[in-house]
mmCIF file of C-alpha atoms in Angstrom:
data_model
loop_
_atom_site.group_PDB
_atom_site.id
_atom_site.type_symbol
_atom_site.label_atom_id
_atom_site.label_comp_id
_atom_site.label_asym_id
_atom_site.label_seq_id
_atom_site.Cartn_x
_atom_site.Cartn_y
_atom_site.Cartn_z
ATOM 1 C CA MET A 1 96.202 87.459 82.548
ATOM 2 C CA THR A 2 99.771 88.079 83.792
ATOM 3 C CA THR A 3 102.777 88.860 81.771
ATOM 4 C CA SER A 4 105.468 86.225 81.107
ATOM 5 C CA ILE A 5 108.121 88.988 81.062
ATOM 6 C CA ALA A 6 110.185 89.196 84.314
ATOM 7 C CA PRO A 7 109.675 92.461 86.169
ATOM 8 C CA THR A 8 112.384 95.099 85.631
ATOM 9 C CA PRO A 9 114.715 95.238 88.669
ATOM 10 C CA ALA A 10 113.692 98.127 90.918
ATOM 11 C CA SER A 11 117.153 99.627 90.839
ATOM 12 C CA THR A 12 116.944 100.140 87.059
ATOM 13 C CA ARG A 13 113.320 101.261 86.857
ATOM 14 C CA PRO A 14 112.870 105.006 86.166
ATOM 15 C CA GLU A 15 110.821 107.121 88.566
ATOM 16 C CA PRO A 16 107.305 107.293 87.224
ATOM 17 C CA SER A 17 106.066 110.697 86.131
ATOM 18 C CA ARG A 18 103.145 111.915 88.212
ATOM 19 C CA ARG A 19 102.256 114.799 85.891
ATOM 20 C CA PHE A 20 98.980 113.075 85.210
ATOM 21 C CA SER A 21 97.529 110.101 87.045
ATOM 22 C CA VAL A 22 94.282 108.190 87.469
ATOM 23 C CA ALA A 23 93.277 107.860 91.103
ATOM 24 C CA PRO A 24 92.862 104.601 92.977
ATOM 25 C CA MET A 25 89.148 103.902 93.098
ATOM 26 C CA MET A 26 87.560 100.953 94.907
ATOM 27 C CA ASP A 27 85.643 98.524 92.617
ATOM 28 C CA TRP A 28 86.718 100.547 89.567
ATOM 29 C CA THR A 29 90.503 100.661 88.937
ATOM 30 C CA ASP A 30 90.979 96.879 88.782
ATOM 31 C CA ARG A 31 93.387 95.309 86.307
ATOM 32 C CA HIS A 32 90.766 95.223 83.515
ATOM 33 C CA CYS A 33 90.043 98.908 83.869
ATOM 34 C CA ARG A 34 93.736 99.755 83.899
ATOM 35 C CA TYR A 35 94.416 97.659 80.778
ATOM 36 C CA PHE A 36 91.666 99.589 79.012
ATOM 37 C CA LEU A 37 92.873 103.043 80.193
ATOM 38 C CA ARG A 38 96.361 102.220 79.031
ATOM 39 C CA GLN A 39 95.105 101.832 75.498
ATOM 40 C CA LEU A 40 94.117 105.531 75.647
ATOM 41 C CA SER A 41 97.347 106.958 77.191
ATOM 42 C CA SER A 42 100.879 105.665 77.277
ATOM 43 C CA HIS A 43 102.060 108.203 79.911
ATOM 44 C CA ALA A 44 99.298 108.431 82.527
ATOM 45 C CA LEU A 45 100.378 106.890 85.811
ATOM 46 C CA LEU A 46 97.717 104.314 86.857
ATOM 47 C CA TYR A 47 96.908 103.255 90.421
ATOM 48 C CA THR A 48 95.380 100.068 91.737
ATOM 49 C CA GLU A 49 92.415 99.960 93.927
ATOM 50 C CA MET A 50 93.412 100.189 97.548
ATOM 51 C CA VAL A 51 94.682 96.812 98.836
ATOM 52 C CA THR A 52 94.986 96.244 102.554
ATOM 53 C CA THR A 53 98.081 94.760 104.061
ATOM 54 C CA GLY A 54 95.942 91.978 105.514
ATOM 55 C CA ALA A 55 94.678 90.982 102.080
ATOM 56 C CA LEU A 56 98.203 90.795 100.738
ATOM 57 C CA LEU A 57 99.908 89.104 103.693
ATOM 58 C CA HIS A 58 97.077 86.745 104.768
ATOM 59 C CA GLY A 59 95.024 86.396 101.535
ATOM 60 C CA ASP A 60 95.594 85.602 97.880
ATOM 61 C CA ALA A 61 98.460 88.036 97.189
ATOM 62 C CA ALA A 62 98.920 86.827 93.625
ATOM 63 C CA ARG A 63 95.333 87.785 92.770
ATOM 64 C CA PHE A 64 95.673 91.222 94.295
ATOM 65 C CA LEU A 65 99.050 91.920 92.640
ATOM 66 C CA ARG A 66 98.143 90.530 89.234
ATOM 67 C CA HIS A 67 98.605 92.957 86.303
ATOM 68 C CA ASP A 68 99.642 93.040 82.674
ATOM 69 C CA GLU A 69 103.007 94.411 81.689
ATOM 70 C CA CYS A 70 101.335 97.085 79.463
ATOM 71 C CA GLU A 71 99.839 98.721 82.538
ATOM 72 C CA HIS A 72 103.117 100.368 83.476
ATOM 73 C CA PRO A 73 103.727 102.987 84.766
ATOM 74 C CA LEU A 74 101.749 101.447 87.638
ATOM 75 C CA ALA A 75 101.497 102.103 91.348
ATOM 76 C CA LEU A 76 100.010 99.903 94.086
ATOM 77 C CA GLN A 77 98.012 101.696 96.769
ATOM 78 C CA LEU A 78 98.188 100.113 100.181
ATOM 79 C CA GLY A 79 95.874 100.472 103.189
ATOM 80 C CA GLY A 80 97.285 99.778 106.649
ATOM 81 C CA SER A 81 98.870 101.249 109.760
ATOM 82 C CA SER A 82 101.363 98.646 110.901
ATOM 83 C CA PRO A 83 104.882 99.655 109.811
ATOM 84 C CA ALA A 84 106.042 96.032 109.740
ATOM 85 C CA ASP A 85 103.051 94.838 107.696
ATOM 86 C CA LEU A 86 103.338 97.789 105.261
ATOM 87 C CA ALA A 87 107.036 97.090 104.839
ATOM 88 C CA ALA A 88 106.282 93.414 104.008
ATOM 89 C CA ALA A 89 103.493 94.413 101.597
ATOM 90 C CA ALA A 90 105.688 96.963 99.927
ATOM 91 C CA ARG A 91 108.291 94.273 99.350
ATOM 92 C CA LEU A 92 105.654 92.177 97.648
ATOM 93 C CA ALA A 93 104.728 95.153 95.466
ATOM 94 C CA GLN A 94 108.368 95.660 94.424
ATOM 95 C CA GLU A 95 108.835 91.945 93.708
ATOM 96 C CA ALA A 96 105.697 91.976 91.531
ATOM 97 C CA GLY A 97 107.188 94.792 89.417
ATOM 98 C CA TYR A 98 105.163 97.844 90.600
ATOM 99 C CA ASP A 99 106.768 101.216 89.932
ATOM 100 C CA GLU A 100 105.577 102.872 93.167
ATOM 101 C CA VAL A 101 103.822 102.002 96.411
ATOM 102 C CA ASN A 102 101.385 104.582 97.822
ATOM 103 C CA LEU A 103 99.919 104.777 101.353
ATOM 104 C CA ASN A 104 96.236 105.604 101.654
ATOM 105 C CA VAL A 105 95.730 108.403 104.205
ATOM 106 C CA GLY A 106 92.521 109.640 102.617
ATOM 107 C CA CYS A 107 89.731 107.051 102.604
ATOM 108 C CA PRO A 108 87.007 108.024 105.056
ATOM 109 C CA SER A 109 84.831 104.962 105.230
ATOM 110 C CA ASP A 110 83.772 103.545 108.625
ATOM 111 C CA ARG A 111 85.142 100.106 107.663
ATOM 112 C CA VAL A 112 88.669 101.293 107.087
ATOM 113 C CA GLN A 113 88.609 103.646 110.081
ATOM 114 C CA ASN A 114 87.858 100.727 112.359
ATOM 115 C CA ASN A 115 91.031 99.107 111.076
ATOM 116 C CA MET A 116 93.093 102.297 111.424
ATOM 117 C CA ILE A 117 93.309 102.736 107.642
ATOM 118 C CA GLY A 118 92.786 105.813 105.546
ATOM 119 C CA ALA A 119 91.964 109.412 106.481
ATOM 120 C CA CYS A 120 91.860 108.674 110.284
ATOM 121 C CA LEU A 121 95.642 108.370 110.094
ATOM 122 C CA MET A 122 95.919 112.119 109.607
ATOM 123 C CA ALA A 123 95.387 112.339 113.368
ATOM 124 C CA HIS A 124 98.544 110.253 113.796
ATOM 125 C CA PRO A 125 101.321 111.869 111.779
ATOM 126 C CA ALA A 126 104.054 110.193 113.772
ATOM 127 C CA LEU A 127 102.627 106.771 112.997
ATOM 128 C CA VAL A 128 102.336 107.619 109.312
ATOM 129 C CA ALA A 129 105.935 108.713 109.364
ATOM 130 C CA ASP A 130 106.910 105.396 110.946
ATOM 131 C CA CYS A 131 104.975 103.557 108.258
ATOM 132 C CA VAL A 132 106.657 105.483 105.450
ATOM 133 C CA LYS A 133 110.117 104.979 106.944
ATOM 134 C CA ALA A 134 109.542 101.226 107.280
ATOM 135 C CA MET A 135 108.399 100.986 103.635
ATOM 136 C CA ARG A 136 111.282 103.101 102.370
ATOM 137 C CA ASP A 137 113.756 100.968 104.308
ATOM 138 C CA ALA A 138 112.203 97.876 102.756
ATOM 139 C CA VAL A 139 112.101 98.823 99.071
ATOM 140 C CA GLU A 140 113.888 100.782 96.362
ATOM 141 C CA ILE A 141 110.763 101.923 94.509
ATOM 142 C CA PRO A 142 109.300 105.248 95.523
ATOM 143 C CA VAL A 143 106.991 105.415 98.552
ATOM 144 C CA THR A 144 104.255 108.123 98.280
ATOM 145 C CA VAL A 145 101.348 109.276 100.339
ATOM 146 C CA LYS A 146 97.759 110.257 99.336
ATOM 147 C CA HIS A 147 95.953 112.306 101.942
ATOM 148 C CA ARG A 148 93.304 114.917 102.622
ATOM 149 C CA ILE A 149 93.953 118.493 103.691
ATOM 150 C CA GLY A 150 92.578 117.570 107.120
ATOM 151 C CA ILE A 151 89.937 115.703 109.007
ATOM 152 C CA ASN A 152 87.165 117.077 111.242
ATOM 153 C CA GLY A 153 88.767 118.065 114.560
ATOM 154 C CA ARG A 154 92.148 118.331 112.931
ATOM 155 C CA ASP A 155 91.598 120.569 109.991
ATOM 156 C CA SER A 156 93.808 123.627 110.626
ATOM 157 C CA TYR A 157 96.548 124.560 108.175
ATOM 158 C CA ALA A 158 99.093 124.265 110.924
ATOM 159 C CA GLU A 159 98.046 120.675 111.605
ATOM 160 C CA LEU A 160 98.307 119.904 107.901
ATOM 161 C CA CYS A 161 101.821 121.289 107.839
ATOM 162 C CA ASP A 162 102.699 119.231 110.915
ATOM 163 C CA PHE A 163 101.406 116.117 109.169
ATOM 164 C CA VAL A 164 103.336 116.772 105.906
ATOM 165 C CA GLY A 165 106.465 117.892 107.813
ATOM 166 C CA GLN A 166 106.672 114.732 109.912
ATOM 167 C CA VAL A 167 106.070 112.448 106.908
ATOM 168 C CA ARG A 168 108.686 114.412 104.946
ATOM 169 C CA GLU A 169 111.219 113.851 107.692
ATOM 170 C CA ALA A 170 110.579 110.069 107.216
ATOM 171 C CA GLY A 171 111.798 110.455 103.626
ATOM 172 C CA CYS A 172 108.574 110.840 101.608
ATOM 173 C CA ARG A 173 109.031 113.305 98.726
ATOM 174 C CA SER A 174 105.712 112.969 96.863
ATOM 175 C CA PHE A 175 102.331 113.852 98.325
ATOM 176 C CA THR A 176 99.015 113.621 96.472
ATOM 177 C CA VAL A 177 96.586 116.046 98.101
ATOM 178 C CA HIS A 178 92.866 115.567 97.878
ATOM 179 C CA ALA A 179 91.964 119.165 98.452
ATOM 180 C CA ARG A 180 89.010 118.473 100.861
ATOM 181 C CA ILE A 181 88.856 117.622 104.472
ATOM 182 C CA ALA A 182 87.328 114.292 105.437
ATOM 183 C CA ILE A 183 84.433 114.248 107.908
ATOM 184 C CA LEU A 184 84.809 110.977 109.688
ATOM 185 C CA GLU A 185 81.453 110.819 111.389
ATOM 186 C CA GLY A 186 78.096 111.219 109.626
ATOM 187 C CA LEU A 187 79.127 111.328 106.000
ATOM 188 C CA SER A 188 79.450 108.387 103.612
ATOM 189 C CA PRO A 189 82.532 108.045 101.421
ATOM 190 C CA LYS A 190 80.419 109.363 98.476
ATOM 191 C CA GLU A 191 79.332 112.396 100.537
ATOM 192 C CA ASN A 192 82.926 112.965 101.604
ATOM 193 C CA ARG A 193 83.865 113.309 97.936
ATOM 194 C CA GLU A 194 81.171 115.989 97.424
ATOM 195 C CA ILE A 195 80.077 117.873 100.554
ATOM 196 C CA PRO A 196 83.334 119.165 102.127
ATOM 197 C CA PRO A 197 84.312 122.139 99.922
ATOM 198 C CA LEU A 198 87.283 121.930 97.599
ATOM 199 C CA ARG A 199 90.172 124.102 98.866
ATOM 200 C CA TYR A 200 92.719 124.314 96.119
ATOM 201 C CA ASP A 201 94.118 127.388 97.861
ATOM 202 C CA VAL A 202 95.180 125.261 100.865
ATOM 203 C CA ALA A 203 96.949 122.769 98.578
ATOM 204 C CA ALA A 204 98.630 125.649 96.738
ATOM 205 C CA GLN A 205 99.877 127.092 100.020
ATOM 206 C CA LEU A 206 101.277 123.701 100.890
ATOM 207 C CA LYS A 207 103.275 123.652 97.645
ATOM 208 C CA GLN A 208 104.527 127.167 98.422
ATOM 209 C CA ASP A 209 105.566 126.262 101.944
ATOM 210 C CA PHE A 210 107.108 122.907 100.936
ATOM 211 C CA PRO A 211 108.799 123.762 97.602
ATOM 212 C CA ASP A 212 111.122 120.809 97.801
ATOM 213 C CA LEU A 213 108.213 118.352 97.757
ATOM 214 C CA GLU A 214 106.343 117.018 94.847
ATOM 215 C CA ILE A 215 102.719 118.024 95.390
ATOM 216 C CA ILE A 216 100.036 116.323 93.202
ATOM 217 C CA LEU A 217 96.538 117.903 93.219
ATOM 218 C CA ASN A 218 93.421 115.659 93.475
ATOM 219 C CA GLY A 219 89.761 116.468 93.752
ATOM 220 C CA GLY A 220 87.126 117.796 91.381
ATOM 221 C CA ILE A 221 89.268 118.151 88.287
ATOM 222 C CA LYS A 222 87.203 117.478 85.131
ATOM 223 C CA THR A 223 88.995 118.711 82.040
ATOM 224 C CA LEU A 224 92.450 118.899 80.479
ATOM 225 C CA GLU A 225 92.126 122.700 80.410
ATOM 226 C CA GLU A 226 91.788 122.588 84.215
ATOM 227 C CA CYS A 227 94.779 120.211 84.358
ATOM 228 C CA ARG A 228 96.928 122.615 82.462
ATOM 229 C CA GLU A 229 95.910 125.501 84.720
ATOM 230 C CA HIS A 230 96.627 123.515 87.869
ATOM 231 C CA LEU A 231 100.027 122.375 86.487
ATOM 232 C CA LYS A 232 101.113 126.071 86.713
ATOM 233 C CA THR A 233 101.031 125.604 90.459
ATOM 234 C CA PHE A 234 101.367 121.880 91.179
ATOM 235 C CA ASP A 235 103.750 119.158 90.005
ATOM 236 C CA GLY A 236 101.004 116.929 88.835
ATOM 237 C CA VAL A 237 97.238 116.342 88.732
ATOM 238 C CA MET A 238 95.226 113.209 89.609
ATOM 239 C CA LEU A 239 91.746 112.605 88.166
ATOM 240 C CA GLY A 240 89.357 110.147 89.631
ATOM 241 C CA ARG A 241 85.681 109.868 88.816
ATOM 242 C CA GLU A 242 85.936 111.968 85.637
ATOM 243 C CA ALA A 243 88.720 109.730 84.248
ATOM 244 C CA TYR A 244 86.407 106.736 84.816
ATOM 245 C CA HIS A 245 83.107 108.170 83.558
ATOM 246 C CA ASN A 246 84.674 110.050 80.647
ATOM 247 C CA PRO A 247 87.673 107.844 79.835
ATOM 248 C CA TYR A 248 88.186 109.215 76.300
ATOM 249 C CA LEU A 249 89.627 112.292 78.023
ATOM 250 C CA LEU A 250 92.780 110.220 78.433
ATOM 251 C CA ALA A 251 93.267 109.950 74.668
ATOM 252 C CA GLN A 252 94.380 113.570 74.602
ATOM 253 C CA VAL A 253 96.601 113.384 77.700
ATOM 254 C CA ASP A 254 99.825 112.275 75.958
ATOM 255 C CA ALA A 255 99.649 115.106 73.343
ATOM 256 C CA GLU A 256 98.347 117.900 75.527
ATOM 257 C CA LEU A 257 100.202 117.233 78.826
ATOM 258 C CA TYR A 258 103.326 115.306 77.720
ATOM 259 C CA GLY A 259 103.978 116.751 74.250
ATOM 260 C CA ALA A 260 103.681 113.438 72.453
ATOM 261 C CA GLN A 261 103.475 113.619 68.680
ATOM 262 C CA THR A 262 101.449 110.493 68.181
ATOM 263 C CA PRO A 263 97.780 110.998 67.185
ATOM 264 C CA ALA A 264 95.084 110.124 69.689
ATOM 265 C CA ILE A 265 93.588 106.688 69.325
ATOM 266 C CA SER A 266 89.982 106.587 68.158
ATOM 267 C CA ARG A 267 87.178 105.301 70.406
ATOM 268 C CA ALA A 268 86.616 102.380 68.078
ATOM 269 C CA ASP A 269 90.336 101.470 67.945
ATOM 270 C CA ALA A 270 90.627 101.677 71.685
ATOM 271 C CA LEU A 271 87.831 99.151 71.945
ATOM 272 C CA ARG A 272 89.283 96.937 69.191
ATOM 273 C CA THR A 273 92.562 96.605 71.122
ATOM 274 C CA LEU A 274 90.586 95.000 73.920
ATOM 275 C CA ARG A 275 89.232 92.149 71.877
ATOM 276 C CA PRO A 276 92.219 89.782 72.149
ATOM 277 C CA TYR A 277 92.450 90.648 75.868
ATOM 278 C CA ILE A 278 88.747 89.793 76.327
ATOM 279 C CA GLU A 279 89.155 86.548 74.433
ATOM 280 C CA ARG A 280 92.039 85.501 76.755
ATOM 281 C CA HIS A 281 90.056 86.497 79.760
ATOM 282 C CA ILE A 282 87.062 84.392 78.631
ATOM 283 C CA ALA A 283 89.376 81.458 77.847
ATOM 284 C CA GLU A 284 90.626 81.639 81.434
ATOM 285 C CA GLY A 285 87.060 81.325 82.727
ATOM 286 C CA GLY A 286 86.193 84.987 83.053
ATOM 287 C CA ALA A 287 83.198 86.872 81.797
ATOM 288 C CA MET A 288 83.270 89.624 79.183
ATOM 289 C CA HIS A 289 81.471 92.149 81.369
ATOM 290 C CA HIS A 290 84.385 92.034 83.891
ATOM 291 C CA VAL A 291 86.204 94.083 81.184
ATOM 292 C CA THR A 292 83.438 95.866 79.315
ATOM 293 C CA ARG A 293 81.786 97.395 82.411
ATOM 294 C CA HIS A 294 84.720 99.763 82.452
ATOM 295 C CA VAL A 295 84.329 101.061 78.898
ATOM 296 C CA LEU A 296 80.730 102.343 79.063
ATOM 297 C CA GLY A 297 81.961 105.896 79.447
ATOM 298 C CA LEU A 298 83.095 105.770 75.851
ATOM 299 C CA GLY A 299 79.430 105.918 74.878
ATOM 300 C CA GLN A 300 78.439 109.540 75.317
ATOM 301 C CA GLY A 301 77.860 112.586 73.144
ATOM 302 C CA PHE A 302 77.004 111.015 69.820
ATOM 303 C CA PRO A 303 74.050 109.430 68.073
ATOM 304 C CA GLY A 304 73.931 105.763 69.065
ATOM 305 C CA ALA A 305 75.667 106.308 72.418
ATOM 306 C CA ARG A 306 72.741 104.966 74.391
ATOM 307 C CA ARG A 307 72.553 101.831 72.247
ATOM 308 C CA PHE A 308 76.311 101.366 72.698
ATOM 309 C CA ARG A 309 75.860 101.340 76.465
ATOM 310 C CA GLN A 310 72.888 99.017 76.265
ATOM 311 C CA LEU A 311 74.840 96.510 74.165
ATOM 312 C CA LEU A 312 77.643 96.255 76.705
ATOM 313 C CA SER A 313 75.654 96.578 79.884
ATOM 314 C CA VAL A 314 72.471 94.619 79.117
ATOM 315 C CA ASP A 315 72.592 92.646 75.855
ATOM 316 C CA VAL A 316 75.964 91.140 76.568
ATOM 317 C CA HIS A 317 74.516 89.168 79.470
ATOM 318 C CA LYS A 318 71.824 87.588 77.211
ATOM 319 C CA ALA A 319 73.893 86.741 74.187
ATOM 320 C CA ALA A 320 75.067 83.242 73.330
ATOM 321 C CA ASP A 321 78.094 84.809 71.703
ATOM 322 C CA PRO A 322 79.074 87.911 73.729
ATOM 323 C CA LEU A 323 81.958 88.693 71.406
ATOM 324 C CA GLN A 324 79.471 89.263 68.585
ATOM 325 C CA VAL A 325 77.738 91.852 70.746
ATOM 326 C CA PHE A 326 81.105 93.417 71.441
ATOM 327 C CA ASP A 327 81.794 93.703 67.668
ATOM 328 C CA GLN A 328 78.409 95.450 67.272
ATOM 329 C CA ALA A 329 79.426 97.956 69.920
ATOM 330 C CA VAL A 330 82.737 98.606 68.117
ATOM 331 C CA GLU A 331 80.817 99.321 64.919
ATOM 332 C CA LEU A 332 78.716 101.856 66.722
ATOM 333 C CA LEU A 333 81.881 103.718 67.718
ATOM 334 C CA ALA A 334 83.336 103.686 64.180
ATOM 335 C CA GLY A 335 83.971 107.225 63.071
ATOM 336 C CA ARG A 336 83.490 108.672 66.556
#
């Protein structure tokens, strides 16, 4: 479901606020997930899953770039290491109406390493700088970088400063720092999100030593109380798994982190807003679980939560009328 509204020209688009953002997460932050999360928060910056330059330039670009107008503010995360290809992909992102393009220098998986994508690029700061410069020369929207505090074999603070310094010289002004190193051999991506210790102190030192840069903290943040504490040091916070598994946390973001006066949407109303979207998706040949798999985190901490999750994860696949099952799930949320 794409919008019929023409994208706002990049030159007139405001810079997105990165005070609070939801991280790019493979297989999770697809367009259906982002549509749902936007019902909870108007201000949170949302990121796509990582999209490789090859997928955009040699695959079905329209499918990868597809989004609904309501998802804004919205950033596209790219994976790649060819300056020319990244520049071409960034142009596609701008033409599609994205508010920002972000370069992935943090993913530790073997598959992306073999294609010179992700965290392995921290060993090649000059190449990352060339990539950023090529993208910035190609587009008017902001070009940002998401990276680790280091990789095994290149994990000193001096090397981190060298990386950030070279990329800053290429014109990047916003860095999202996952405050763990990545261990590129022997650990899975999941283990790389858990085993290397969090080092918020390293990220804080980076902000102190590069005060002119926007430094966004990522890694291990679970509550809005923690967000408020980190915002005393950093320019923004990015939540990943917690925002996905406990999405109702976003319903308080606008009031607590942006000072919005509008009351938080209820769990039931957040789900009700999805019904027309799901109807359109089904009419286009999609399945309801493409959307509802992302809302299961709403079902926790109240009587009937388990039944809610069962309805949308199990019963929906058996039902002749899945929308009827959806309506039952909404009723279970009423008053929550």
